[in-house]
Amino acid sequence: MKDILFATGNAGKMKEIREILEDLDGCVYSLKDAGIDADIEENGTTFAQNAKIKAEGIAAWCEKNGIPAFPEKSIRDFIVLADDSGLEVDWLNREPGVYSARYMGHDTSYREKNANIIGRLEGVPKEKRTARFVCAIAAVFPDGRCEIAEGAVEGYIGWEERGENGFGYDPIFYLYENDRSTAELSPEEKNGISHRGKALRKIKEVLRKGK
Ligand code: ITT
């Protein structure tokens, strides 16, 4: 199997991605590993569109500029993957959705973003605090074909941040089954049930079949 270039600059995502893809034959490189510093504008309206935009954008960038850390290689030696994901809160008309990373501005801390979401749900009872994490993974093959896989996990927004694991909105996203936040799960537990775990396991099958 060809090696994978995963078009993400998010270290929290990359850690989960490496754990889930570790049993693939090829190596998995991040943008940082490949020395790529490209900014692709995510102007789609769905997670699937943005994942495709990111993967195709990085493939096109490498076609033009090469791969800084691997000057002897071409982007055609890799399958380019990208993840677009986010949190949909039903009470907030599915906000922040595709704007999850940009919500309240890129540079605002997640402590503030999480406090803001909890504040906007003040007085809302548990049964109306429904939310989900959604993930779309795009795979762009050397011949230009693009395959997409999606995954989601249902839960609710809690009343306080809990847990030290994960990243982003994990401390306020709780599971109905055990009333734990996804930041309270071990990495293996989160990958087993998460939006990203589900989407990556589907794309792994596509990669294994070489489709
Ligand atoms: P890349 O585009 O470089 O991959 P990003 O952080 O900008 O990184 P997205 O545009 O896909 O990625 O934004 C997704 C945001 O949604 C992310 O920054 C988190 O805030 C949130 N998110 C996605 N998956 C999450 C998870 O598993 N746990 C907590 N928050 C998550």
GROMACS .gro file of C-alpha atoms and ligand atoms in nm:
model
  242
    1MET     CA    1   0.000   0.000   0.000
    2LYS     CA    2   0.113   0.356  -0.064
    3ASP     CA    3   0.214   0.577   0.227
    4ILE     CA    4  -0.042   0.824   0.360
    5LEU     CA    5  -0.010   1.199   0.393
    6PHE     CA    6  -0.273   1.315   0.641
    7ALA     CA    7  -0.365   1.677   0.568
    8THR     CA    8  -0.422   1.804   0.920
    9GLY     CA    9  -0.250   2.058   1.139
   10ASN     CA   10  -0.451   1.954   1.449
   11ALA     CA   11  -0.226   1.758   1.688
   12GLY     CA   12  -0.522   1.613   1.885
   13LYS     CA   13  -0.676   1.468   1.569
   14MET     CA   14  -0.339   1.339   1.448
   15LYS     CA   15  -0.280   1.143   1.769
   16GLU     CA   16  -0.615   0.964   1.729
   17ILE     CA   17  -0.556   0.910   1.356
   18ARG     CA   18  -0.217   0.745   1.417
   19GLU     CA   19  -0.367   0.508   1.677
   20ILE     CA   20  -0.648   0.401   1.445
   21LEU     CA   21  -0.438   0.366   1.128
   22GLU     CA   22  -0.136   0.202   1.294
   23ASP     CA   23  -0.216  -0.144   1.154
   24LEU     CA   24  -0.210  -0.030   0.790
   25ASP     CA   25   0.087  -0.142   0.576
   26GLY     CA   26   0.194   0.209   0.473
   27CYS     CA   27   0.342   0.486   0.691
   28VAL     CA   28   0.122   0.777   0.801
   29TYR     CA   29   0.276   1.125   0.780
   30SER     CA   30   0.127   1.450   0.907
   31LEU     CA   31   0.169   1.787   0.733
   32LYS     CA   32   0.432   1.868   0.996
   33ASP     CA   33   0.624   1.544   0.922
   34ALA     CA   34   0.620   1.637   0.553
   35GLY     CA   35   0.733   1.997   0.620
   36ILE     CA   36   0.420   2.136   0.455
   37ASP     CA   37   0.296   2.478   0.566
   38ALA     CA   38  -0.005   2.539   0.343
   39ASP     CA   39  -0.328   2.714   0.432
   40ILE     CA   40  -0.627   2.570   0.247
   41GLU     CA   41  -0.948   2.773   0.268
   42GLU     CA   42  -1.234   2.553   0.394
   43ASN     CA   43  -1.524   2.718   0.212
   44GLY     CA   44  -1.760   2.421   0.181
   45THR     CA   45  -2.095   2.396   0.355
   46THR     CA   46  -2.070   2.032   0.465
   47PHE     CA   47  -1.806   1.825   0.647
   48ALA     CA   48  -1.770   1.604   0.337
   49GLN     CA   49  -1.711   1.902   0.107
   50ASN     CA   50  -1.450   2.050   0.340
   51ALA     CA   51  -1.266   1.719   0.382
   52LYS     CA   52  -1.245   1.689   0.000
   53ILE     CA   53  -1.134   2.054  -0.032
   54LYS     CA   54  -0.854   1.997   0.222
   55ALA     CA   55  -0.727   1.670   0.071
   56GLU     CA   56  -0.741   1.799  -0.288
   57GLY     CA   57  -0.594   2.135  -0.183
   58ILE     CA   58  -0.291   1.970  -0.020
   59ALA     CA   59  -0.244   1.733  -0.316
   60ALA     CA   60  -0.247   2.034  -0.553
   61TRP     CA   61  -0.009   2.230  -0.328
   62CYS     CA   62   0.239   1.938  -0.332
   63GLU     CA   63   0.202   1.892  -0.706
   64LYS     CA   64   0.319   2.253  -0.744
   65ASN     CA   65   0.572   2.285  -0.459
   66GLY     CA   66   0.690   1.928  -0.400
   67ILE     CA   67   0.712   1.774  -0.052
   68PRO     CA   68   0.969   1.972   0.149
   69ALA     CA   69   1.071   1.687   0.384
   70PHE     CA   70   1.086   1.427   0.104
   71PRO     CA   71   1.241   1.605  -0.197
   72GLU     CA   72   1.301   1.271  -0.371
   73LYS     CA   73   0.930   1.184  -0.364
   74SER     CA   74   0.627   1.310  -0.553
   75ILE     CA   75   0.273   1.346  -0.417
   76ARG     CA   76   0.178   1.060  -0.650
   77ASP     CA   77   0.368   0.832  -0.411
   78PHE     CA   78   0.104   0.905  -0.144
   79ILE     CA   79  -0.265   0.878  -0.076
   80VAL     CA   80  -0.376   1.213   0.071
   81LEU     CA   81  -0.631   1.195   0.353
   82ALA     CA   82  -0.810   1.481   0.530
   83ASP     CA   83  -1.052   1.500   0.824
   84ASP     CA   84  -1.322   1.763   0.860
   85SER     CA   85  -1.517   1.732   1.179
   86GLY     CA   86  -1.713   1.925   1.437
   87LEU     CA   87  -1.981   1.947   1.700
   88GLU     CA   88  -2.351   1.995   1.619
   89VAL     CA   89  -2.569   2.117   1.909
   90ASP     CA   90  -2.939   2.072   1.828
   91TRP     CA   91  -3.060   2.352   2.062
   92LEU     CA   92  -2.825   2.592   1.875
   93ASN     CA   93  -2.958   2.493   1.531
   94ARG     CA   94  -2.662   2.257   1.489
   95GLU     CA   95  -2.400   2.523   1.560
   96PRO     CA   96  -2.102   2.535   1.561
   97GLY     CA   97  -2.107   2.262   1.290
   98VAL     CA   98  -1.858   2.321   1.009
   99TYR     CA   99  -1.746   2.634   1.197
  100SER     CA  100  -1.635   2.433   1.503
  101ALA     CA  101  -1.268   2.533   1.472
  102ARG     CA  102  -1.355   2.895   1.384
  103TYR     CA  103  -1.629   2.936   1.651
  104MET     CA  104  -1.559   3.261   1.846
  105GLY     CA  105  -1.238   3.297   1.643
  106HIS     CA  106  -0.952   3.053   1.580
  107ASP     CA  107  -0.742   3.194   1.864
  108THR     CA  108  -1.008   3.173   2.136
  109SER     CA  109  -0.929   2.901   2.391
  110TYR     CA  110  -1.149   2.593   2.418
  111ARG     CA  111  -1.206   2.679   2.784
  112GLU     CA  112  -1.386   2.994   2.658
  113LYS     CA  113  -1.562   2.824   2.366
  114ASN     CA  114  -1.687   2.547   2.594
  115ALA     CA  115  -1.803   2.794   2.861
  116ASN     CA  116  -1.987   2.992   2.593
  117ILE     CA  117  -2.175   2.686   2.466
  118ILE     CA  118  -2.271   2.582   2.819
  119GLY     CA  119  -2.388   2.941   2.883
  120ARG     CA  120  -2.607   2.939   2.571
  121LEU     CA  121  -2.779   2.625   2.703
  122GLU     CA  122  -2.860   2.771   3.043
  123GLY     CA  123  -3.192   2.636   3.170
  124VAL     CA  124  -3.218   2.378   2.889
  125PRO     CA  125  -3.309   2.032   3.028
  126LYS     CA  126  -3.102   1.721   2.955
  127GLU     CA  127  -3.338   1.577   2.693
  128LYS     CA  128  -3.303   1.895   2.484
  129ARG     CA  129  -2.924   1.921   2.512
  130THR     CA  130  -2.870   1.664   2.235
  131ALA     CA  131  -2.554   1.700   2.027
  132ARG     CA  132  -2.327   1.496   1.806
  133PHE     CA  133  -1.970   1.488   1.684
  134VAL     CA  134  -1.951   1.437   1.307
  135CYS     CA  135  -1.647   1.346   1.100
  136ALA     CA  136  -1.587   1.316   0.725
  137ILE     CA  137  -1.264   1.167   0.594
  138ALA     CA  138  -1.164   1.222   0.231
  139ALA     CA  139  -0.906   1.005   0.054
  140VAL     CA  140  -0.753   1.137  -0.268
  141PHE     CA  141  -0.569   0.875  -0.474
  142PRO     CA  142  -0.275   0.940  -0.709
  143ASP     CA  143  -0.511   0.918  -1.011
  144GLY     CA  144  -0.726   1.198  -0.863
  145ARG     CA  145  -1.017   0.983  -0.742
  146CYS     CA  146  -1.173   1.090  -0.416
  147GLU     CA  147  -1.354   0.861  -0.168
  148ILE     CA  148  -1.539   0.990   0.139
  149ALA     CA  149  -1.634   0.811   0.463
  150GLU     CA  150  -1.841   0.959   0.745
  151GLY     CA  151  -1.908   0.880   1.109
  152ALA     CA  152  -2.103   1.033   1.398
  153VAL     CA  153  -2.148   0.981   1.772
  154GLU     CA  154  -2.457   1.102   1.960
  155GLY     CA  155  -2.447   1.260   2.305
  156TYR     CA  156  -2.545   1.571   2.499
  157ILE     CA  157  -2.387   1.892   2.626
  158GLY     CA  158  -2.312   1.872   2.998
  159TRP     CA  159  -2.326   2.146   3.261
  160GLU     CA  160  -1.952   2.160   3.324
  161GLU     CA  161  -1.622   2.066   3.166
  162ARG     CA  162  -1.501   1.726   3.280
  163GLY     CA  163  -1.196   1.513   3.196
  164GLU     CA  164  -0.840   1.578   3.083
  165ASN     CA  165  -0.814   1.358   2.773
  166GLY     CA  166  -0.899   1.436   2.412
  167PHE     CA  167  -0.908   1.794   2.283
  168GLY     CA  168  -1.144   2.070   2.169
  169TYR     CA  169  -1.506   2.019   2.276
  170ASP     CA  170  -1.446   1.678   2.442
  171PRO     CA  171  -1.483   1.808   2.802
  172ILE     CA  172  -1.846   1.923   2.744
  173PHE     CA  173  -1.965   1.639   2.517
  174TYR     CA  174  -2.121   1.363   2.731
  175LEU     CA  175  -2.241   1.014   2.639
  176TYR     CA  176  -2.592   0.905   2.738
  177GLU     CA  177  -2.478   0.549   2.815
  178ASN     CA  178  -2.260   0.640   3.113
  179ASP     CA  179  -2.286   1.020   3.159
  180ARG     CA  180  -1.911   1.054   3.101
  181SER     CA  181  -1.759   1.320   2.880
  182THR     CA  182  -1.543   1.204   2.590
  183ALA     CA  183  -1.251   1.376   2.770
  184GLU     CA  184  -1.300   1.123   3.053
  185LEU     CA  185  -1.253   0.827   2.818
  186SER     CA  186  -0.916   0.663   2.758
  187PRO     CA  187  -0.782   0.714   2.402
  188GLU     CA  188  -0.881   0.354   2.317
  189GLU     CA  189  -1.235   0.400   2.454
  190LYS     CA  190  -1.283   0.724   2.260
  191ASN     CA  191  -1.149   0.577   1.933
  192GLY     CA  192  -1.379   0.278   1.977
  193ILE     CA  193  -1.698   0.488   1.976
  194SER     CA  194  -1.603   0.820   1.817
  195HIS     CA  195  -1.710   0.987   1.494
  196ARG     CA  196  -1.345   0.983   1.384
  197GLY     CA  197  -1.296   0.617   1.477
  198LYS     CA  198  -1.603   0.517   1.275
  199ALA     CA  199  -1.507   0.722   0.967
  200LEU     CA  200  -1.144   0.607   0.977
  201ARG     CA  201  -1.236   0.239   1.006
  202LYS     CA  202  -1.457   0.278   0.697
  203ILE     CA  203  -1.185   0.453   0.497
  204LYS     CA  204  -0.936   0.188   0.609
  205GLU     CA  205  -1.145  -0.073   0.429
  206VAL     CA  206  -1.144   0.141   0.114
  207LEU     CA  207  -0.764   0.178   0.137
  208ARG     CA  208  -0.714  -0.195   0.195
  209LYS     CA  209  -0.916  -0.280  -0.113
  210GLY     CA  210  -0.704  -0.022  -0.299
  211LYS     CA  211  -1.027   0.119  -0.437
  212ITT     P1  212  -0.737   2.068   1.033
  212ITT     O1  213  -0.834   2.141   0.943
  212ITT     O2  214  -0.594   2.110   1.014
  212ITT     O3  215  -0.754   1.918   1.027
  212ITT     P2  216  -0.893   2.188   1.245
  212ITT     O4  217  -0.883   2.186   1.395
  212ITT     O5  218  -0.901   2.324   1.179
  212ITT     O6  219  -0.770   2.106   1.186
  212ITT     P3  220  -1.158   2.121   1.153
  212ITT     O7  221  -1.169   2.237   1.060
  212ITT     O8  222  -1.205   1.987   1.105
  212ITT     O9  223  -1.010   2.096   1.202
  212ITT    O10  224  -1.232   2.160   1.287
  212ITT     C1  225  -1.276   2.063   1.371
  212ITT     C2  226  -1.297   2.123   1.509
  212ITT    O11  227  -1.407   2.051   1.569
  212ITT     C3  228  -1.178   2.096   1.597
  212ITT    O12  229  -1.087   2.204   1.598
  212ITT     C4  230  -1.243   2.074   1.731
  212ITT    O13  231  -1.269   2.196   1.791
  212ITT     C5  232  -1.377   2.010   1.698
  212ITT     N1  233  -1.366   1.864   1.705
  212ITT     C6  234  -1.361   1.776   1.601
  212ITT     N2  235  -1.344   1.652   1.646
  212ITT     C7  236  -1.337   1.660   1.780
  212ITT     C8  237  -1.317   1.565   1.882
  212ITT    O14  238  -1.296   1.438   1.854
  212ITT     N3  239  -1.316   1.608   2.007
  212ITT     C9  240  -1.332   1.738   2.037
  212ITT     N4  241  -1.349   1.835   1.948
  212ITT    C10  242  -1.351   1.797   1.819
   0.00000   0.00000   0.00000
